Every structure is written in C-alpha cells, then in structure tokens.
PDB file of C-alpha atoms in Angstrom:
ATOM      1  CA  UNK H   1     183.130  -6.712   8.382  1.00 63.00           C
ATOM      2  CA  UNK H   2     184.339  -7.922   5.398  1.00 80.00           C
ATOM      3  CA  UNK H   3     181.198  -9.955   4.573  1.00 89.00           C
ATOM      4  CA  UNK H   4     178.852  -6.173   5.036  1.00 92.00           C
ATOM      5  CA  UNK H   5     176.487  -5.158   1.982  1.00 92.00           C
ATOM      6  CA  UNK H   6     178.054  -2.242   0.793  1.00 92.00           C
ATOM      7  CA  UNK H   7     175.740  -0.169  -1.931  1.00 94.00           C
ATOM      8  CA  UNK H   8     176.762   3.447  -3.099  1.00 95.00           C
ATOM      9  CA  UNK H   9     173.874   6.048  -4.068  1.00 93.00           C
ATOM     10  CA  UNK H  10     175.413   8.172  -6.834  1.00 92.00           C
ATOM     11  CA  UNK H  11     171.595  10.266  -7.919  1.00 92.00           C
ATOM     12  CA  UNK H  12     169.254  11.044  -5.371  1.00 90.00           C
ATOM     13  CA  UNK H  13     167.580  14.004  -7.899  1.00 92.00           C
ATOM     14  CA  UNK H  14     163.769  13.204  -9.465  1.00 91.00           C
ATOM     15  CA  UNK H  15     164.257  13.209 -13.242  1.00 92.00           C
ATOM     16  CA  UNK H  16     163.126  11.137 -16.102  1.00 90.00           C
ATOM     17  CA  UNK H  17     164.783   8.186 -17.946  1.00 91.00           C
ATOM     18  CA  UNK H  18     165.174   9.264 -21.839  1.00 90.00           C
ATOM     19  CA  UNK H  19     164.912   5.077 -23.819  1.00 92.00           C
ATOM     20  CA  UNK H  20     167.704   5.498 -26.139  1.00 93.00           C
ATOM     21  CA  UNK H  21     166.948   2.027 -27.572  1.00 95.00           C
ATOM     22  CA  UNK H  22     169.284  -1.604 -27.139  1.00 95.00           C
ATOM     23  CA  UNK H  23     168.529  -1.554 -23.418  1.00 96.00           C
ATOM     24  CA  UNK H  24     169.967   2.095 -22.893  1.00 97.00           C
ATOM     25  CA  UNK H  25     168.479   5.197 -21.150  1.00 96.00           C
ATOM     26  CA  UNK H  26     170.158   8.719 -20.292  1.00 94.00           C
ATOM     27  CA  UNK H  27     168.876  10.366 -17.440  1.00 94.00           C
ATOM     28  CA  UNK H  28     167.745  14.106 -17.380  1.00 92.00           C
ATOM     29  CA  UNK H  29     167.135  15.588 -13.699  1.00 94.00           C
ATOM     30  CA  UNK H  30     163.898  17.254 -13.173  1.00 95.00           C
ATOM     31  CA  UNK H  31     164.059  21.484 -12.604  1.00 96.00           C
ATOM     32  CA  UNK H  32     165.329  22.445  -9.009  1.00 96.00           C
ATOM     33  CA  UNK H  33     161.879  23.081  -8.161  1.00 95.00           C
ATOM     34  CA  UNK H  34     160.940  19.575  -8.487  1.00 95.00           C
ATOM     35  CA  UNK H  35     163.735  19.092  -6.202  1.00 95.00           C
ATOM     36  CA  UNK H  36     162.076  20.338  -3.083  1.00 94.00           C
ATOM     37  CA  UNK H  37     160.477  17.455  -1.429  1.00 93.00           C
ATOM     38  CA  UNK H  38     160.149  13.729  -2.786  1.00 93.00           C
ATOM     39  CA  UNK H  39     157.422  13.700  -5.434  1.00 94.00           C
ATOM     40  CA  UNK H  40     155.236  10.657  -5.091  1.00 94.00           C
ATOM     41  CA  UNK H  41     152.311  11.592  -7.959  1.00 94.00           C
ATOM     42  CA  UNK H  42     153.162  11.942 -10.974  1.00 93.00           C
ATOM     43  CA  UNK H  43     151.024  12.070 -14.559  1.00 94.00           C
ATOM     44  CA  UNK H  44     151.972  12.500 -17.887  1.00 94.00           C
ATOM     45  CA  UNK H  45     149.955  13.779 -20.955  1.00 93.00           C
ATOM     46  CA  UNK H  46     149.916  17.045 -23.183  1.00 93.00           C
ATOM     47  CA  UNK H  47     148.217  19.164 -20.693  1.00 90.00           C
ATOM     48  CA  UNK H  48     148.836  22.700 -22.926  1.00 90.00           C
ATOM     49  CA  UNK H  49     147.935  21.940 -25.988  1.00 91.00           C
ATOM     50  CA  UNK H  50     151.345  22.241 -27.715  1.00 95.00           C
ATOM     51  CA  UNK H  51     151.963  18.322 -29.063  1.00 96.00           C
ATOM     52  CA  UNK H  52     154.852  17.845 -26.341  1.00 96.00           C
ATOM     53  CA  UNK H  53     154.006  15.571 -23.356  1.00 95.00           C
ATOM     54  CA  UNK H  54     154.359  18.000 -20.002  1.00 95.00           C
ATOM     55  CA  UNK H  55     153.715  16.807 -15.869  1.00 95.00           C
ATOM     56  CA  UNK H  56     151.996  17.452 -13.137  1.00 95.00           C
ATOM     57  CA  UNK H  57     153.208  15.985  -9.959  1.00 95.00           C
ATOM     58  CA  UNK H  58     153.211  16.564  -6.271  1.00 94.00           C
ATOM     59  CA  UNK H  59     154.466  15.085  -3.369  1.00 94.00           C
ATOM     60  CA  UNK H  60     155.789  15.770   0.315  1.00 94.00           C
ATOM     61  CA  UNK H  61     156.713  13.408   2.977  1.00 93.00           C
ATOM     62  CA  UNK H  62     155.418  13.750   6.895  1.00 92.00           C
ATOM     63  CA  UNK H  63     156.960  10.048   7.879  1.00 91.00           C
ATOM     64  CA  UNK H  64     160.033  11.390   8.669  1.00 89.00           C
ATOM     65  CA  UNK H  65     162.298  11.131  12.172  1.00 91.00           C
ATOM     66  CA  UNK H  66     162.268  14.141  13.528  1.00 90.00           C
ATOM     67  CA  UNK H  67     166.211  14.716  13.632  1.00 92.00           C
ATOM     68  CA  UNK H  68     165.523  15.041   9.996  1.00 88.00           C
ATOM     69  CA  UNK H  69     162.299  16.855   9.630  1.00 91.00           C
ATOM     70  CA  UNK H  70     159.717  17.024   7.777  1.00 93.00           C
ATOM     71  CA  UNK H  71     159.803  16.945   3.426  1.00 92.00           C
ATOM     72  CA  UNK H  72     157.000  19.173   2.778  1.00 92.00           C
ATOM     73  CA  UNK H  73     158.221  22.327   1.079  1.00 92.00           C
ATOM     74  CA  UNK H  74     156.081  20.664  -2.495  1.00 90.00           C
ATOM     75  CA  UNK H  75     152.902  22.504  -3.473  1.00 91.00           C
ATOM     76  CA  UNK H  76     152.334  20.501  -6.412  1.00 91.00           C
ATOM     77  CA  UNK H  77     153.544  21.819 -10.047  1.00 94.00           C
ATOM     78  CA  UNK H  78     153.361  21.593 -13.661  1.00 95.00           C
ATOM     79  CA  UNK H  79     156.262  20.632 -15.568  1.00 96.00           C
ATOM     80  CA  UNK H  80     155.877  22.193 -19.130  1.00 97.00           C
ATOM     81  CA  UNK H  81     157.868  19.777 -21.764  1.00 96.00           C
ATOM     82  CA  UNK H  82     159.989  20.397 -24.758  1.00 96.00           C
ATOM     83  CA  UNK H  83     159.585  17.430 -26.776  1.00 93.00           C
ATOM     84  CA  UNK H  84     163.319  16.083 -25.873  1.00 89.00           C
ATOM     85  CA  UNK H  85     162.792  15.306 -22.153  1.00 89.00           C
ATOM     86  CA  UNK H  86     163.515  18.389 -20.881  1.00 93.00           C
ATOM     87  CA  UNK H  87     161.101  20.588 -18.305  1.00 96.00           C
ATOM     88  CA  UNK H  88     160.257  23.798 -17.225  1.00 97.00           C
ATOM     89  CA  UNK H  89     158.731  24.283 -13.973  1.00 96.00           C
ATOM     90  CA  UNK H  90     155.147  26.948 -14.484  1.00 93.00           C
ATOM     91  CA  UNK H  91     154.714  28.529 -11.415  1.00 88.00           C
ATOM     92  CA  UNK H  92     151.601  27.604 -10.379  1.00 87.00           C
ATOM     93  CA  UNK H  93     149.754  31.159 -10.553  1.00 87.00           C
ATOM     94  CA  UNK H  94     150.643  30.624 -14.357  1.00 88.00           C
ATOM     95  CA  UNK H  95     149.518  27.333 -14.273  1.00 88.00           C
ATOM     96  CA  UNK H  96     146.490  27.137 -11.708  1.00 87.00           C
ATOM     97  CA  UNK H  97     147.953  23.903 -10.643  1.00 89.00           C
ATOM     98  CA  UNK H  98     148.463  24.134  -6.685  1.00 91.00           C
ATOM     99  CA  UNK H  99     148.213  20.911  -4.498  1.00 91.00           C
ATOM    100  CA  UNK H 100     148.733  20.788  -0.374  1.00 89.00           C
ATOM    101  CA  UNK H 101     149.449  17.898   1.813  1.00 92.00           C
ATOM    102  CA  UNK H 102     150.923  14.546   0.779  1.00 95.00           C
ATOM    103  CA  UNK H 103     150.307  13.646  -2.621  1.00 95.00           C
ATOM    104  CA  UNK H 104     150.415   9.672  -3.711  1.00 96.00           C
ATOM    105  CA  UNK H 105     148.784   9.601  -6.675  1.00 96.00           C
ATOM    106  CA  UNK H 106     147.482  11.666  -9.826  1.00 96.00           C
ATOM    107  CA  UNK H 107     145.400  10.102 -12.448  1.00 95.00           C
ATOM    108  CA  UNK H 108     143.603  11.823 -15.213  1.00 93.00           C
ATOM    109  CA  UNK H 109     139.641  11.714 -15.161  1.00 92.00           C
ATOM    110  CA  UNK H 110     136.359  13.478 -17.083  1.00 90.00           C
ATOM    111  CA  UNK H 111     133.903  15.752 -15.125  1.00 89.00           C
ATOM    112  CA  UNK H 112     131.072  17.323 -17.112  1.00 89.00           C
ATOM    113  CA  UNK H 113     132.670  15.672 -19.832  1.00 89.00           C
ATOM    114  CA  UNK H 114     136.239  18.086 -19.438  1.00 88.00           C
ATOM    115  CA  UNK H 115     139.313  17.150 -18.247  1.00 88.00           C
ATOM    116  CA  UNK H 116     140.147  16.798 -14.614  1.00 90.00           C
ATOM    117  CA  UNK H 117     142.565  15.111 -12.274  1.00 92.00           C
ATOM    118  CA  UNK H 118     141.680  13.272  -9.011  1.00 94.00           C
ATOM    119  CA  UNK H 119     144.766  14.086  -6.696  1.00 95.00           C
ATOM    120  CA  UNK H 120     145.127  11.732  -3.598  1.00 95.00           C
ATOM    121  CA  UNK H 121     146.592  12.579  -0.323  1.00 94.00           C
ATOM    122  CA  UNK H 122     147.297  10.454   2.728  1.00 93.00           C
ATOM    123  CA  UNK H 123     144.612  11.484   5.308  1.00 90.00           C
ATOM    124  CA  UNK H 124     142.726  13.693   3.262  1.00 92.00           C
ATOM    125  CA  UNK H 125     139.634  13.734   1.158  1.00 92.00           C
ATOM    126  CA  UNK H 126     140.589  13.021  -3.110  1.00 93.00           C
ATOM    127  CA  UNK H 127     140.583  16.458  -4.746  1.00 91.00           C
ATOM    128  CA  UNK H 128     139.438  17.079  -8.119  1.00 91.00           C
ATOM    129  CA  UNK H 129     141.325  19.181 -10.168  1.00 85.00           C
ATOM    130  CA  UNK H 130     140.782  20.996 -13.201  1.00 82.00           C
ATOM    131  CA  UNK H 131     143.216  23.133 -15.674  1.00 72.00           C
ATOM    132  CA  UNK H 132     142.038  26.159 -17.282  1.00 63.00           C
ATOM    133  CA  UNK H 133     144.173  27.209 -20.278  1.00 54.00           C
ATOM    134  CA  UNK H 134     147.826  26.456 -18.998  1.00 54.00           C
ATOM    135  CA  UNK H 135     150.662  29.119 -20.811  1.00 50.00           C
TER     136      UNK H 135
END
C-alpha cells in the first residue's frame, strides 16, 4: 500500500516542553512515577513556597479494551520543581496530595479564603482539595 499514512511515535513519556526561544523547545520527561498511568489534570503554580513553579496532576484511564487493561495505577502526585524544568515526585504522605479515580481536570480555587483545588473525575462527585505545608 504504497499510498498508506505511515506516522512513527518516537516519545510516549509525560514531560514538559522547556521554550528555548526562536520557535525551539527541549523536552524534559516527567519522574517515572508520573509515568504510571496517562495523566489527564494537570496545574501549575508554586505550591511550597520556595519561588520555583511545582505540579500537581493526576490521571488514570478506565476506557481501555480489555486485552490491554485498565491505566489506573495513578493516585494523584505532587511534582516538586527546581526552577530549570526539572521534578521530583513527593510521595504523597509527604505531600498530603492523594487523588482516586479518573482525574480530568485540576484548577486552583479559594475556600475560607485559603487555597484549594477542585479535582474532577469522570463519574464522580468534584473534590476539594487543600495542601497543608508541602516539604
């Protein structure tokens, strides 16, 4: 079939794109443990205090065929930043950060006039989420 679309996947790992300027990014690949399962919710902000812009994210996929199984092995996690686009995963009894079921979306919020995150899920009620003092 010479007249087949033929496209060739060479990074399937979550990471961030680093803007290097003139139209050119590197790519850095997330830690293993965001590896585990696709990660669909994803927000961005200084969430320790320390100046350097860190994650939390969370995922998981159910949708699958079952010859393949199901992605779910993602319990949410905080991705502490070093001010050059690098992570480090914070388990999440450091952290408190610990999400279940499918995660779309995370988007910051105020509740009682403190920081919070409303975490969505596909067939599940929103959760709010708070940090206390993250390491």
């Amino acid at each position: 079939m010479r007249e087949a679309l033929e496209l060739k996947v060479e990074e399937l790992r979550s990471g961030v794109l680093i803007n290097e300027g003139n139209g050119k990014f590197s790519f850095i690949p997330l830690p293993v443990e965001a590896q585990f399962a696709p990660l669909f919710g994803l927000c961005t902000g200084d969430f320790d205090g320390d100046g350097k812009t860190d994650v939390l994210c969370g995922g998981n996929f159910l949708g699958c065929k079952p010859e393949f199984g199901y992605m779910d092995a993602d319990y949410g996690l905080f991705l502490k930043g070093d001010g050059q686009g690098g992570f480090k995963a914070i388990r999440a009894r450091e952290s408190g950060f610990r999400l279940d079921g499918q995660v779309r979306d995370i988007r910051p919020a105020r509740v009682a006039g403190k920081p919070a995150w409303l975490v969505a899920r596909n067939n599940a009620a929103v959760e709010i989420f708070s940090l206390g003092k993250v390491k």
